[in-house]
JSON list of C-alpha atoms in Angstrom, two decimals:
[
{"chain": "H", "resi": 27, "resn": "UNK", "atom": "CA", "xyz": [52.08, 90.25, 77.08]},
{"chain": "H", "resi": 28, "resn": "UNK", "atom": "CA", "xyz": [52.56, 86.61, 78.02]},
{"chain": "H", "resi": 29, "resn": "UNK", "atom": "CA", "xyz": [55.62, 85.37, 79.85]},
{"chain": "H", "resi": 30, "resn": "UNK", "atom": "CA", "xyz": [58.09, 84.66, 77.02]},
{"chain": "H", "resi": 31, "resn": "UNK", "atom": "CA", "xyz": [61.08, 83.34, 78.95]},
{"chain": "H", "resi": 32, "resn": "UNK", "atom": "CA", "xyz": [60.51, 79.82, 78.02]},
{"chain": "H", "resi": 33, "resn": "UNK", "atom": "CA", "xyz": [61.03, 78.39, 74.61]},
{"chain": "H", "resi": 34, "resn": "UNK", "atom": "CA", "xyz": [58.09, 77.81, 72.34]},
{"chain": "H", "resi": 35, "resn": "UNK", "atom": "CA", "xyz": [55.86, 74.94, 73.04]},
{"chain": "H", "resi": 36, "resn": "UNK", "atom": "CA", "xyz": [56.46, 72.15, 70.29]},
{"chain": "H", "resi": 37, "resn": "UNK", "atom": "CA", "xyz": [52.79, 72.76, 69.00]},
{"chain": "H", "resi": 38, "resn": "UNK", "atom": "CA", "xyz": [53.49, 76.41, 68.71]},
{"chain": "H", "resi": 39, "resn": "UNK", "atom": "CA", "xyz": [56.68, 75.55, 66.74]},
{"chain": "H", "resi": 40, "resn": "UNK", "atom": "CA", "xyz": [54.73, 73.46, 64.48]},
{"chain": "H", "resi": 41, "resn": "UNK", "atom": "CA", "xyz": [52.20, 76.42, 63.84]},
{"chain": "H", "resi": 42, "resn": "UNK", "atom": "CA", "xyz": [55.11, 78.83, 63.00]},
{"chain": "H", "resi": 43, "resn": "UNK", "atom": "CA", "xyz": [56.93, 76.08, 60.83]},
{"chain": "H", "resi": 44, "resn": "UNK", "atom": "CA", "xyz": [53.89, 75.73, 58.79]},
{"chain": "H", "resi": 45, "resn": "UNK", "atom": "CA", "xyz": [53.21, 79.38, 58.48]},
{"chain": "H", "resi": 46, "resn": "UNK", "atom": "CA", "xyz": [56.90, 79.95, 57.45]},
{"chain": "H", "resi": 47, "resn": "UNK", "atom": "CA", "xyz": [56.59, 77.47, 54.92]},
{"chain": "H", "resi": 48, "resn": "UNK", "atom": "CA", "xyz": [53.43, 78.97, 53.37]},
{"chain": "H", "resi": 49, "resn": "UNK", "atom": "CA", "xyz": [54.91, 82.53, 53.38]},
{"chain": "H", "resi": 50, "resn": "UNK", "atom": "CA", "xyz": [58.09, 81.38, 51.85]},
{"chain": "H", "resi": 51, "resn": "UNK", "atom": "CA", "xyz": [56.07, 79.64, 48.85]},
{"chain": "H", "resi": 52, "resn": "UNK", "atom": "CA", "xyz": [54.03, 82.81, 48.37]},
{"chain": "H", "resi": 53, "resn": "UNK", "atom": "CA", "xyz": [57.17, 84.94, 48.24]},
{"chain": "H", "resi": 54, "resn": "UNK", "atom": "CA", "xyz": [58.82, 82.37, 45.67]},
{"chain": "H", "resi": 55, "resn": "UNK", "atom": "CA", "xyz": [55.80, 82.46, 43.64]},
{"chain": "H", "resi": 56, "resn": "UNK", "atom": "CA", "xyz": [55.57, 86.02, 43.50]},
{"chain": "H", "resi": 57, "resn": "UNK", "atom": "CA", "xyz": [59.22, 86.45, 42.40]},
{"chain": "H", "resi": 58, "resn": "UNK", "atom": "CA", "xyz": [58.73, 83.87, 39.78]},
{"chain": "H", "resi": 59, "resn": "UNK", "atom": "CA", "xyz": [55.58, 85.44, 38.52]},
{"chain": "H", "resi": 60, "resn": "UNK", "atom": "CA", "xyz": [57.67, 88.69, 37.64]},
{"chain": "H", "resi": 61, "resn": "UNK", "atom": "CA", "xyz": [60.86, 87.09, 37.04]},
{"chain": "H", "resi": 62, "resn": "UNK", "atom": "CA", "xyz": [63.01, 88.22, 39.73]},
{"chain": "H", "resi": 63, "resn": "UNK", "atom": "CA", "xyz": [65.44, 86.32, 41.92]},
{"chain": "H", "resi": 64, "resn": "UNK", "atom": "CA", "xyz": [64.05, 85.19, 45.08]},
{"chain": "H", "resi": 65, "resn": "UNK", "atom": "CA", "xyz": [67.18, 86.10, 46.88]},
{"chain": "H", "resi": 66, "resn": "UNK", "atom": "CA", "xyz": [66.45, 89.84, 46.19]},
{"chain": "H", "resi": 67, "resn": "UNK", "atom": "CA", "xyz": [63.58, 89.71, 48.70]},
{"chain": "H", "resi": 68, "resn": "UNK", "atom": "CA", "xyz": [64.17, 89.87, 52.60]},
{"chain": "H", "resi": 69, "resn": "UNK", "atom": "CA", "xyz": [61.15, 88.56, 54.67]},
{"chain": "H", "resi": 70, "resn": "UNK", "atom": "CA", "xyz": [60.83, 90.57, 58.02]},
{"chain": "H", "resi": 71, "resn": "UNK", "atom": "CA", "xyz": [58.96, 88.76, 60.53]},
{"chain": "H", "resi": 72, "resn": "UNK", "atom": "CA", "xyz": [56.65, 91.37, 62.34]},
{"chain": "H", "resi": 73, "resn": "UNK", "atom": "CA", "xyz": [56.94, 90.12, 65.93]},
{"chain": "H", "resi": 74, "resn": "UNK", "atom": "CA", "xyz": [55.23, 93.02, 67.74]},
{"chain": "H", "resi": 75, "resn": "UNK", "atom": "CA", "xyz": [53.03, 91.82, 70.74]},
{"chain": "H", "resi": 76, "resn": "UNK", "atom": "CA", "xyz": [54.37, 88.22, 70.02]},
{"chain": "H", "resi": 77, "resn": "UNK", "atom": "CA", "xyz": [56.56, 86.82, 72.87]},
{"chain": "H", "resi": 78, "resn": "UNK", "atom": "CA", "xyz": [60.44, 86.50, 72.70]},
{"chain": "H", "resi": 79, "resn": "UNK", "atom": "CA", "xyz": [59.60, 82.71, 72.45]},
{"chain": "H", "resi": 80, "resn": "UNK", "atom": "CA", "xyz": [58.24, 83.00, 68.95]},
{"chain": "H", "resi": 81, "resn": "UNK", "atom": "CA", "xyz": [61.37, 85.11, 68.09]},
{"chain": "H", "resi": 82, "resn": "UNK", "atom": "CA", "xyz": [63.50, 82.33, 69.26]},
{"chain": "H", "resi": 83, "resn": "UNK", "atom": "CA", "xyz": [61.36, 79.78, 67.64]},
{"chain": "H", "resi": 84, "resn": "UNK", "atom": "CA", "xyz": [61.40, 81.63, 64.12]},
{"chain": "H", "resi": 85, "resn": "UNK", "atom": "CA", "xyz": [65.27, 82.11, 64.41]},
{"chain": "H", "resi": 86, "resn": "UNK", "atom": "CA", "xyz": [65.52, 78.28, 65.06]},
{"chain": "H", "resi": 87, "resn": "UNK", "atom": "CA", "xyz": [63.63, 77.84, 61.79]},
{"chain": "H", "resi": 88, "resn": "UNK", "atom": "CA", "xyz": [66.08, 80.05, 59.83]},
{"chain": "H", "resi": 89, "resn": "UNK", "atom": "CA", "xyz": [64.45, 83.42, 59.92]},
{"chain": "H", "resi": 90, "resn": "UNK", "atom": "CA", "xyz": [67.12, 86.19, 60.11]},
{"chain": "H", "resi": 91, "resn": "UNK", "atom": "CA", "xyz": [65.13, 89.43, 60.19]},
{"chain": "H", "resi": 92, "resn": "UNK", "atom": "CA", "xyz": [62.68, 90.60, 62.92]},
{"chain": "H", "resi": 93, "resn": "UNK", "atom": "CA", "xyz": [60.39, 93.56, 62.90]},
{"chain": "H", "resi": 94, "resn": "UNK", "atom": "CA", "xyz": [59.13, 95.69, 65.74]},
{"chain": "H", "resi": 95, "resn": "UNK", "atom": "CA", "xyz": [57.36, 99.03, 65.94]},
{"chain": "H", "resi": 96, "resn": "UNK", "atom": "CA", "xyz": [57.12, 100.13, 69.47]},
{"chain": "H", "resi": 97, "resn": "UNK", "atom": "CA", "xyz": [60.49, 100.79, 71.33]},
{"chain": "H", "resi": 98, "resn": "UNK", "atom": "CA", "xyz": [58.91, 99.94, 74.89]},
{"chain": "H", "resi": 99, "resn": "UNK", "atom": "CA", "xyz": [58.17, 96.53, 73.76]},
{"chain": "H", "resi": 100, "resn": "UNK", "atom": "CA", "xyz": [61.13, 96.06, 71.32]},
{"chain": "H", "resi": 101, "resn": "UNK", "atom": "CA", "xyz": [63.97, 96.75, 73.73]},
{"chain": "H", "resi": 102, "resn": "UNK", "atom": "CA", "xyz": [63.01, 94.35, 76.41]},
{"chain": "H", "resi": 103, "resn": "UNK", "atom": "CA", "xyz": [62.18, 91.68, 73.73]},
{"chain": "H", "resi": 104, "resn": "UNK", "atom": "CA", "xyz": [65.51, 92.16, 72.05]},
{"chain": "H", "resi": 105, "resn": "UNK", "atom": "CA", "xyz": [67.57, 91.79, 75.29]},
{"chain": "H", "resi": 106, "resn": "UNK", "atom": "CA", "xyz": [65.57, 88.82, 76.17]},
{"chain": "H", "resi": 107, "resn": "UNK", "atom": "CA", "xyz": [66.23, 87.24, 72.76]},
{"chain": "H", "resi": 108, "resn": "UNK", "atom": "CA", "xyz": [70.01, 88.36, 73.11]},
{"chain": "H", "resi": 109, "resn": "UNK", "atom": "CA", "xyz": [70.17, 86.73, 76.55]},
{"chain": "H", "resi": 110, "resn": "UNK", "atom": "CA", "xyz": [69.08, 83.45, 74.92]},
{"chain": "H", "resi": 111, "resn": "UNK", "atom": "CA", "xyz": [72.38, 83.72, 72.68]},
{"chain": "H", "resi": 112, "resn": "UNK", "atom": "CA", "xyz": [70.28, 84.54, 69.47]},
{"chain": "H", "resi": 113, "resn": "UNK", "atom": "CA", "xyz": [71.09, 87.77, 67.69]},
{"chain": "H", "resi": 114, "resn": "UNK", "atom": "CA", "xyz": [68.71, 88.09, 64.66]},
{"chain": "H", "resi": 115, "resn": "UNK", "atom": "CA", "xyz": [68.59, 91.50, 62.53]},
{"chain": "H", "resi": 116, "resn": "UNK", "atom": "CA", "xyz": [66.34, 93.78, 64.24]},
{"chain": "H", "resi": 117, "resn": "UNK", "atom": "CA", "xyz": [64.33, 96.41, 62.11]},
{"chain": "H", "resi": 118, "resn": "UNK", "atom": "CA", "xyz": [62.42, 99.11, 63.61]},
{"chain": "H", "resi": 119, "resn": "UNK", "atom": "CA", "xyz": [59.35, 99.81, 61.42]},
{"chain": "H", "resi": 120, "resn": "UNK", "atom": "CA", "xyz": [57.17, 102.01, 63.31]},
{"chain": "H", "resi": 121, "resn": "UNK", "atom": "CA", "xyz": [56.85, 105.88, 63.66]},
{"chain": "H", "resi": 122, "resn": "UNK", "atom": "CA", "xyz": [59.66, 106.88, 65.96]},
{"chain": "H", "resi": 123, "resn": "UNK", "atom": "CA", "xyz": [59.84, 109.87, 68.23]},
{"chain": "H", "resi": 124, "resn": "UNK", "atom": "CA", "xyz": [63.13, 111.56, 68.32]},
{"chain": "H", "resi": 125, "resn": "UNK", "atom": "CA", "xyz": [63.36, 110.95, 72.37]},
{"chain": "H", "resi": 126, "resn": "UNK", "atom": "CA", "xyz": [63.41, 107.19, 71.58]},
{"chain": "H", "resi": 127, "resn": "UNK", "atom": "CA", "xyz": [66.30, 107.14, 69.09]},
{"chain": "H", "resi": 128, "resn": "UNK", "atom": "CA", "xyz": [69.19, 106.57, 71.60]},
{"chain": "H", "resi": 129, "resn": "UNK", "atom": "CA", "xyz": [67.14, 103.53, 72.93]},
{"chain": "H", "resi": 130, "resn": "UNK", "atom": "CA", "xyz": [66.36, 102.13, 69.33]},
{"chain": "H", "resi": 131, "resn": "UNK", "atom": "CA", "xyz": [69.95, 102.32, 68.23]},
{"chain": "H", "resi": 132, "resn": "UNK", "atom": "CA", "xyz": [71.13, 99.94, 71.09]},
{"chain": "H", "resi": 133, "resn": "UNK", "atom": "CA", "xyz": [69.52, 96.98, 69.34]},
{"chain": "H", "resi": 134, "resn": "UNK", "atom": "CA", "xyz": [67.99, 97.78, 65.83]},
{"chain": "H", "resi": 135, "resn": "UNK", "atom": "CA", "xyz": [70.13, 97.09, 62.74]},
{"chain": "H", "resi": 136, "resn": "UNK", "atom": "CA", "xyz": [67.83, 99.06, 60.61]},
{"chain": "H", "resi": 137, "resn": "UNK", "atom": "CA", "xyz": [65.36, 101.79, 60.93]},
{"chain": "H", "resi": 138, "resn": "UNK", "atom": "CA", "xyz": [62.50, 102.01, 58.35]},
{"chain": "H", "resi": 139, "resn": "UNK", "atom": "CA", "xyz": [60.60, 105.07, 59.29]},
{"chain": "H", "resi": 140, "resn": "UNK", "atom": "CA", "xyz": [63.05, 108.00, 58.94]},
{"chain": "H", "resi": 141, "resn": "UNK", "atom": "CA", "xyz": [60.58, 110.86, 58.10]},
{"chain": "H", "resi": 142, "resn": "UNK", "atom": "CA", "xyz": [62.16, 114.01, 59.02]},
{"chain": "H", "resi": 143, "resn": "UNK", "atom": "CA", "xyz": [65.46, 115.89, 59.14]},
{"chain": "H", "resi": 144, "resn": "UNK", "atom": "CA", "xyz": [65.19, 116.31, 63.01]},
{"chain": "H", "resi": 145, "resn": "UNK", "atom": "CA", "xyz": [64.53, 112.46, 63.33]},
{"chain": "H", "resi": 146, "resn": "UNK", "atom": "CA", "xyz": [67.57, 111.59, 61.17]},
{"chain": "H", "resi": 147, "resn": "UNK", "atom": "CA", "xyz": [69.62, 113.96, 63.01]},
{"chain": "H", "resi": 148, "resn": "UNK", "atom": "CA", "xyz": [68.75, 112.51, 66.21]},
{"chain": "H", "resi": 149, "resn": "UNK", "atom": "CA", "xyz": [69.42, 108.95, 65.03]},
{"chain": "H", "resi": 150, "resn": "UNK", "atom": "CA", "xyz": [72.80, 110.18, 63.77]},
{"chain": "H", "resi": 151, "resn": "UNK", "atom": "CA", "xyz": [73.52, 111.67, 67.01]},
{"chain": "H", "resi": 152, "resn": "UNK", "atom": "CA", "xyz": [72.78, 108.35, 68.92]},
{"chain": "H", "resi": 153, "resn": "UNK", "atom": "CA", "xyz": [74.61, 106.16, 66.27]},
{"chain": "H", "resi": 154, "resn": "UNK", "atom": "CA", "xyz": [77.80, 108.11, 66.48]},
{"chain": "H", "resi": 155, "resn": "UNK", "atom": "CA", "xyz": [79.32, 105.38, 68.60]},
{"chain": "H", "resi": 156, "resn": "UNK", "atom": "CA", "xyz": [78.01, 102.18, 67.01]},
{"chain": "H", "resi": 157, "resn": "UNK", "atom": "CA", "xyz": [80.68, 99.86, 65.53]},
{"chain": "H", "resi": 158, "resn": "UNK", "atom": "CA", "xyz": [78.92, 99.78, 62.07]},
{"chain": "H", "resi": 159, "resn": "UNK", "atom": "CA", "xyz": [76.39, 102.40, 60.59]},
{"chain": "H", "resi": 160, "resn": "UNK", "atom": "CA", "xyz": [72.67, 102.01, 61.11]},
{"chain": "H", "resi": 161, "resn": "UNK", "atom": "CA", "xyz": [70.73, 101.22, 58.20]},
{"chain": "H", "resi": 162, "resn": "UNK", "atom": "CA", "xyz": [68.23, 103.77, 57.50]},
{"chain": "H", "resi": 163, "resn": "UNK", "atom": "CA", "xyz": [65.19, 103.84, 55.04]},
{"chain": "H", "resi": 164, "resn": "UNK", "atom": "CA", "xyz": [63.15, 107.19, 54.31]},
{"chain": "H", "resi": 165, "resn": "UNK", "atom": "CA", "xyz": [59.59, 106.47, 54.88]},
{"chain": "H", "resi": 166, "resn": "UNK", "atom": "CA", "xyz": [57.62, 107.99, 52.08]},
{"chain": "H", "resi": 167, "resn": "UNK", "atom": "CA", "xyz": [54.23, 109.52, 52.41]},
{"chain": "H", "resi": 168, "resn": "UNK", "atom": "CA", "xyz": [52.30, 108.51, 49.24]},
{"chain": "H", "resi": 169, "resn": "UNK", "atom": "CA", "xyz": [49.01, 110.56, 50.04]},
{"chain": "H", "resi": 170, "resn": "UNK", "atom": "CA", "xyz": [50.53, 113.72, 51.87]},
{"chain": "H", "resi": 171, "resn": "UNK", "atom": "CA", "xyz": [48.75, 112.51, 55.29]},
{"chain": "H", "resi": 172, "resn": "UNK", "atom": "CA", "xyz": [50.90, 113.89, 57.99]},
{"chain": "H", "resi": 173, "resn": "UNK", "atom": "CA", "xyz": [49.06, 111.65, 60.55]},
{"chain": "H", "resi": 174, "resn": "UNK", "atom": "CA", "xyz": [50.51, 108.34, 59.26]},
{"chain": "H", "resi": 175, "resn": "UNK", "atom": "CA", "xyz": [54.27, 109.68, 58.98]},
{"chain": "H", "resi": 176, "resn": "UNK", "atom": "CA", "xyz": [56.28, 110.10, 55.93]},
{"chain": "H", "resi": 177, "resn": "UNK", "atom": "CA", "xyz": [58.49, 112.44, 54.04]},
{"chain": "H", "resi": 178, "resn": "UNK", "atom": "CA", "xyz": [56.96, 114.20, 51.01]},
{"chain": "H", "resi": 179, "resn": "UNK", "atom": "CA", "xyz": [58.24, 113.42, 47.54]},
{"chain": "H", "resi": 180, "resn": "UNK", "atom": "CA", "xyz": [58.55, 116.54, 45.44]},
{"chain": "H", "resi": 181, "resn": "UNK", "atom": "CA", "xyz": [58.52, 118.80, 48.62]},
{"chain": "H", "resi": 182, "resn": "UNK", "atom": "CA", "xyz": [60.92, 121.77, 49.05]},
{"chain": "H", "resi": 183, "resn": "UNK", "atom": "CA", "xyz": [60.11, 121.53, 52.91]},
{"chain": "H", "resi": 184, "resn": "UNK", "atom": "CA", "xyz": [63.58, 121.75, 54.21]},
{"chain": "H", "resi": 185, "resn": "UNK", "atom": "CA", "xyz": [62.32, 119.77, 57.18]},
{"chain": "H", "resi": 186, "resn": "UNK", "atom": "CA", "xyz": [59.93, 116.82, 55.87]},
{"chain": "H", "resi": 187, "resn": "UNK", "atom": "CA", "xyz": [60.62, 116.88, 52.08]},
{"chain": "H", "resi": 188, "resn": "UNK", "atom": "CA", "xyz": [61.99, 113.55, 50.75]},
{"chain": "H", "resi": 189, "resn": "UNK", "atom": "CA", "xyz": [65.09, 115.04, 49.47]},
{"chain": "H", "resi": 190, "resn": "UNK", "atom": "CA", "xyz": [66.28, 116.95, 52.58]},
{"chain": "H", "resi": 191, "resn": "UNK", "atom": "CA", "xyz": [65.49, 114.04, 54.65]},
{"chain": "H", "resi": 192, "resn": "UNK", "atom": "CA", "xyz": [67.39, 111.63, 52.54]},
{"chain": "H", "resi": 193, "resn": "UNK", "atom": "CA", "xyz": [70.36, 114.15, 52.33]},
{"chain": "H", "resi": 194, "resn": "UNK", "atom": "CA", "xyz": [70.30, 114.19, 56.04]},
{"chain": "H", "resi": 195, "resn": "UNK", "atom": "CA", "xyz": [70.61, 110.58, 56.41]},
{"chain": "H", "resi": 196, "resn": "UNK", "atom": "CA", "xyz": [73.34, 110.22, 53.63]},
{"chain": "H", "resi": 197, "resn": "UNK", "atom": "CA", "xyz": [75.41, 112.87, 55.05]},
{"chain": "H", "resi": 198, "resn": "UNK", "atom": "CA", "xyz": [75.42, 111.31, 58.71]},
{"chain": "H", "resi": 199, "resn": "UNK", "atom": "CA", "xyz": [78.59, 109.10, 59.50]},
{"chain": "H", "resi": 200, "resn": "UNK", "atom": "CA", "xyz": [76.61, 106.96, 61.69]},
{"chain": "H", "resi": 201, "resn": "UNK", "atom": "CA", "xyz": [73.70, 106.13, 59.34]},
{"chain": "H", "resi": 202, "resn": "UNK", "atom": "CA", "xyz": [73.74, 104.27, 55.80]},
{"chain": "H", "resi": 203, "resn": "UNK", "atom": "CA", "xyz": [70.91, 105.36, 53.49]},
{"chain": "H", "resi": 204, "resn": "UNK", "atom": "CA", "xyz": [69.52, 101.96, 51.97]},
{"chain": "H", "resi": 205, "resn": "UNK", "atom": "CA", "xyz": [66.20, 102.94, 50.45]},
{"chain": "H", "resi": 206, "resn": "UNK", "atom": "CA", "xyz": [62.72, 103.78, 51.08]},
{"chain": "H", "resi": 207, "resn": "UNK", "atom": "CA", "xyz": [59.70, 102.59, 53.04]},
{"chain": "H", "resi": 208, "resn": "UNK", "atom": "CA", "xyz": [56.01, 103.20, 52.55]},
{"chain": "H", "resi": 209, "resn": "UNK", "atom": "CA", "xyz": [52.62, 101.94, 54.00]},
{"chain": "H", "resi": 210, "resn": "UNK", "atom": "CA", "xyz": [49.73, 101.81, 51.55]},
{"chain": "H", "resi": 211, "resn": "UNK", "atom": "CA", "xyz": [47.24, 104.74, 52.41]},
{"chain": "H", "resi": 212, "resn": "UNK", "atom": "CA", "xyz": [43.91, 103.94, 53.93]},
{"chain": "H", "resi": 213, "resn": "UNK", "atom": "CA", "xyz": [41.49, 103.56, 51.14]},
{"chain": "H", "resi": 214, "resn": "UNK", "atom": "CA", "xyz": [44.04, 102.99, 48.27]},
{"chain": "H", "resi": 215, "resn": "UNK", "atom": "CA", "xyz": [44.33, 99.79, 46.24]},
{"chain": "H", "resi": 216, "resn": "UNK", "atom": "CA", "xyz": [47.66, 97.99, 46.77]},
{"chain": "H", "resi": 217, "resn": "UNK", "atom": "CA", "xyz": [48.43, 98.59, 42.91]},
{"chain": "H", "resi": 218, "resn": "UNK", "atom": "CA", "xyz": [47.79, 102.29, 43.05]},
{"chain": "H", "resi": 219, "resn": "UNK", "atom": "CA", "xyz": [50.17, 102.54, 46.12]},
{"chain": "H", "resi": 220, "resn": "UNK", "atom": "CA", "xyz": [53.01, 100.43, 45.13]},
{"chain": "H", "resi": 221, "resn": "UNK", "atom": "CA", "xyz": [52.82, 101.79, 41.45]},
{"chain": "H", "resi": 222, "resn": "UNK", "atom": "CA", "xyz": [53.30, 105.33, 42.85]},
{"chain": "H", "resi": 223, "resn": "UNK", "atom": "CA", "xyz": [55.96, 104.16, 45.26]},
{"chain": "H", "resi": 224, "resn": "UNK", "atom": "CA", "xyz": [57.86, 102.45, 42.49]},
{"chain": "H", "resi": 225, "resn": "UNK", "atom": "CA", "xyz": [57.65, 105.82, 40.63]},
{"chain": "H", "resi": 226, "resn": "UNK", "atom": "CA", "xyz": [59.05, 107.54, 43.52]},
{"chain": "H", "resi": 227, "resn": "UNK", "atom": "CA", "xyz": [61.94, 105.01, 44.09]},
{"chain": "H", "resi": 228, "resn": "UNK", "atom": "CA", "xyz": [62.95, 105.17, 40.17]},
{"chain": "H", "resi": 229, "resn": "UNK", "atom": "CA", "xyz": [63.29, 108.96, 40.66]},
{"chain": "H", "resi": 230, "resn": "UNK", "atom": "CA", "xyz": [65.02, 108.54, 43.92]},
{"chain": "H", "resi": 231, "resn": "UNK", "atom": "CA", "xyz": [67.57, 106.11, 42.77]},
{"chain": "H", "resi": 232, "resn": "UNK", "atom": "CA", "xyz": [68.77, 108.35, 39.96]},
{"chain": "H", "resi": 233, "resn": "UNK", "atom": "CA", "xyz": [69.96, 110.62, 42.83]},
{"chain": "H", "resi": 234, "resn": "UNK", "atom": "CA", "xyz": [70.94, 107.74, 45.38]},
{"chain": "H", "resi": 235, "resn": "UNK", "atom": "CA", "xyz": [72.18, 105.11, 43.14]},
{"chain": "H", "resi": 236, "resn": "UNK", "atom": "CA", "xyz": [73.19, 102.95, 46.15]},
{"chain": "H", "resi": 237, "resn": "UNK", "atom": "CA", "xyz": [69.91, 103.20, 48.25]},
{"chain": "H", "resi": 238, "resn": "UNK", "atom": "CA", "xyz": [68.06, 100.25, 46.18]},
{"chain": "H", "resi": 239, "resn": "UNK", "atom": "CA", "xyz": [66.16, 98.86, 49.11]},
{"chain": "H", "resi": 240, "resn": "UNK", "atom": "CA", "xyz": [62.30, 99.16, 49.05]},
{"chain": "H", "resi": 241, "resn": "UNK", "atom": "CA", "xyz": [60.32, 98.22, 52.22]},
{"chain": "H", "resi": 242, "resn": "UNK", "atom": "CA", "xyz": [56.71, 97.61, 51.13]},
{"chain": "H", "resi": 243, "resn": "UNK", "atom": "CA", "xyz": [53.95, 95.04, 51.54]},
{"chain": "H", "resi": 244, "resn": "UNK", "atom": "CA", "xyz": [52.57, 93.30, 54.35]},
{"chain": "H", "resi": 245, "resn": "UNK", "atom": "CA", "xyz": [50.63, 89.99, 55.02]},
{"chain": "H", "resi": 246, "resn": "UNK", "atom": "CA", "xyz": [47.70, 90.49, 52.72]},
{"chain": "H", "resi": 247, "resn": "UNK", "atom": "CA", "xyz": [49.48, 92.59, 49.65]},
{"chain": "H", "resi": 248, "resn": "UNK", "atom": "CA", "xyz": [53.30, 91.79, 49.63]},
{"chain": "H", "resi": 249, "resn": "UNK", "atom": "CA", "xyz": [52.84, 89.72, 46.35]},
{"chain": "H", "resi": 250, "resn": "UNK", "atom": "CA", "xyz": [51.78, 93.11, 44.76]},
{"chain": "H", "resi": 251, "resn": "UNK", "atom": "CA", "xyz": [54.64, 94.93, 46.47]},
{"chain": "H", "resi": 252, "resn": "UNK", "atom": "CA", "xyz": [57.11, 92.37, 45.18]},
{"chain": "H", "resi": 253, "resn": "UNK", "atom": "CA", "xyz": [55.55, 93.11, 41.62]},
{"chain": "H", "resi": 254, "resn": "UNK", "atom": "CA", "xyz": [56.53, 96.68, 41.90]},
{"chain": "H", "resi": 255, "resn": "UNK", "atom": "CA", "xyz": [59.91, 96.03, 43.37]},
{"chain": "H", "resi": 256, "resn": "UNK", "atom": "CA", "xyz": [59.85, 95.43, 47.08]},
{"chain": "H", "resi": 257, "resn": "UNK", "atom": "CA", "xyz": [63.02, 94.19, 48.37]},
{"chain": "H", "resi": 258, "resn": "UNK", "atom": "CA", "xyz": [61.78, 93.84, 51.96]},
{"chain": "H", "resi": 259, "resn": "UNK", "atom": "CA", "xyz": [58.17, 92.66, 52.83]},
{"chain": "H", "resi": 260, "resn": "UNK", "atom": "CA", "xyz": [56.86, 92.91, 56.32]},
{"chain": "H", "resi": 261, "resn": "UNK", "atom": "CA", "xyz": [55.00, 89.78, 57.54]},
{"chain": "H", "resi": 262, "resn": "UNK", "atom": "CA", "xyz": [53.02, 89.43, 60.79]},
{"chain": "H", "resi": 263, "resn": "UNK", "atom": "CA", "xyz": [49.51, 87.92, 60.97]},
{"chain": "H", "resi": 264, "resn": "UNK", "atom": "CA", "xyz": [49.99, 85.53, 57.99]},
{"chain": "H", "resi": 265, "resn": "UNK", "atom": "CA", "xyz": [52.91, 84.13, 59.82]},
{"chain": "H", "resi": 266, "resn": "UNK", "atom": "CA", "xyz": [52.53, 84.10, 63.44]},
{"chain": "H", "resi": 267, "resn": "UNK", "atom": "CA", "xyz": [48.67, 83.86, 63.38]},
{"chain": "H", "resi": 268, "resn": "UNK", "atom": "CA", "xyz": [45.97, 86.26, 64.80]},
{"chain": "H", "resi": 269, "resn": "UNK", "atom": "CA", "xyz": [47.84, 89.08, 66.73]},
{"chain": "H", "resi": 270, "resn": "UNK", "atom": "CA", "xyz": [47.52, 89.18, 70.71]},
{"chain": "H", "resi": 271, "resn": "UNK", "atom": "CA", "xyz": [45.70, 91.89, 72.19]},
{"chain": "H", "resi": 272, "resn": "UNK", "atom": "CA", "xyz": [48.01, 94.71, 73.81]},
{"chain": "H", "resi": 273, "resn": "UNK", "atom": "CA", "xyz": [47.87, 94.95, 77.52]}
]
């Protein structure tokens, strides 16, 4: 990663401002197309591999929600941003190992990728001393591919079935169940993926009526996700440009 201690250069800030204006227009147009209120959709700027200076610049442009997927990068970046006097709402959106739970709950406001009862319990234990509960979304597997993470809808698996995971989150004092998250499976058209997610979400809300959040859609397909009810869209390259190479 490049040094991120300084503020973003004026040309970089202008680049981010232009990207942000374009994304905001895309979101507004997608909401208008299906008659949804723009205020229903939260844009999460996915800042993985980008420096803290970009986070500070985005915050200065009015972005309140940032997403990261690797704790070893996110923890230091969140601390650097906080040291600059800025406190965005951090969303952890990547697959999470249980041994990272204690680190993640120190800076994250929401975790989108809870996909097992064991992870839910690890987060609950780590979040027990928080002043406010950690918002949690259960990640749904739409195709049953365990390698990509996600709880299984309709499964009776006590450790990884969607309902057992949701119950583990809902019953934990340190967690607040706010909805579902999914990633479109490889090889699936976005319409197919998000239609399936909407179906799962409808049944889920019948059991958990307060868990109305739906985290779905990325730079290339978030308009389709909005059409199917996404409340949180995760935007990286379309906002921040080509992603730097990890080192």
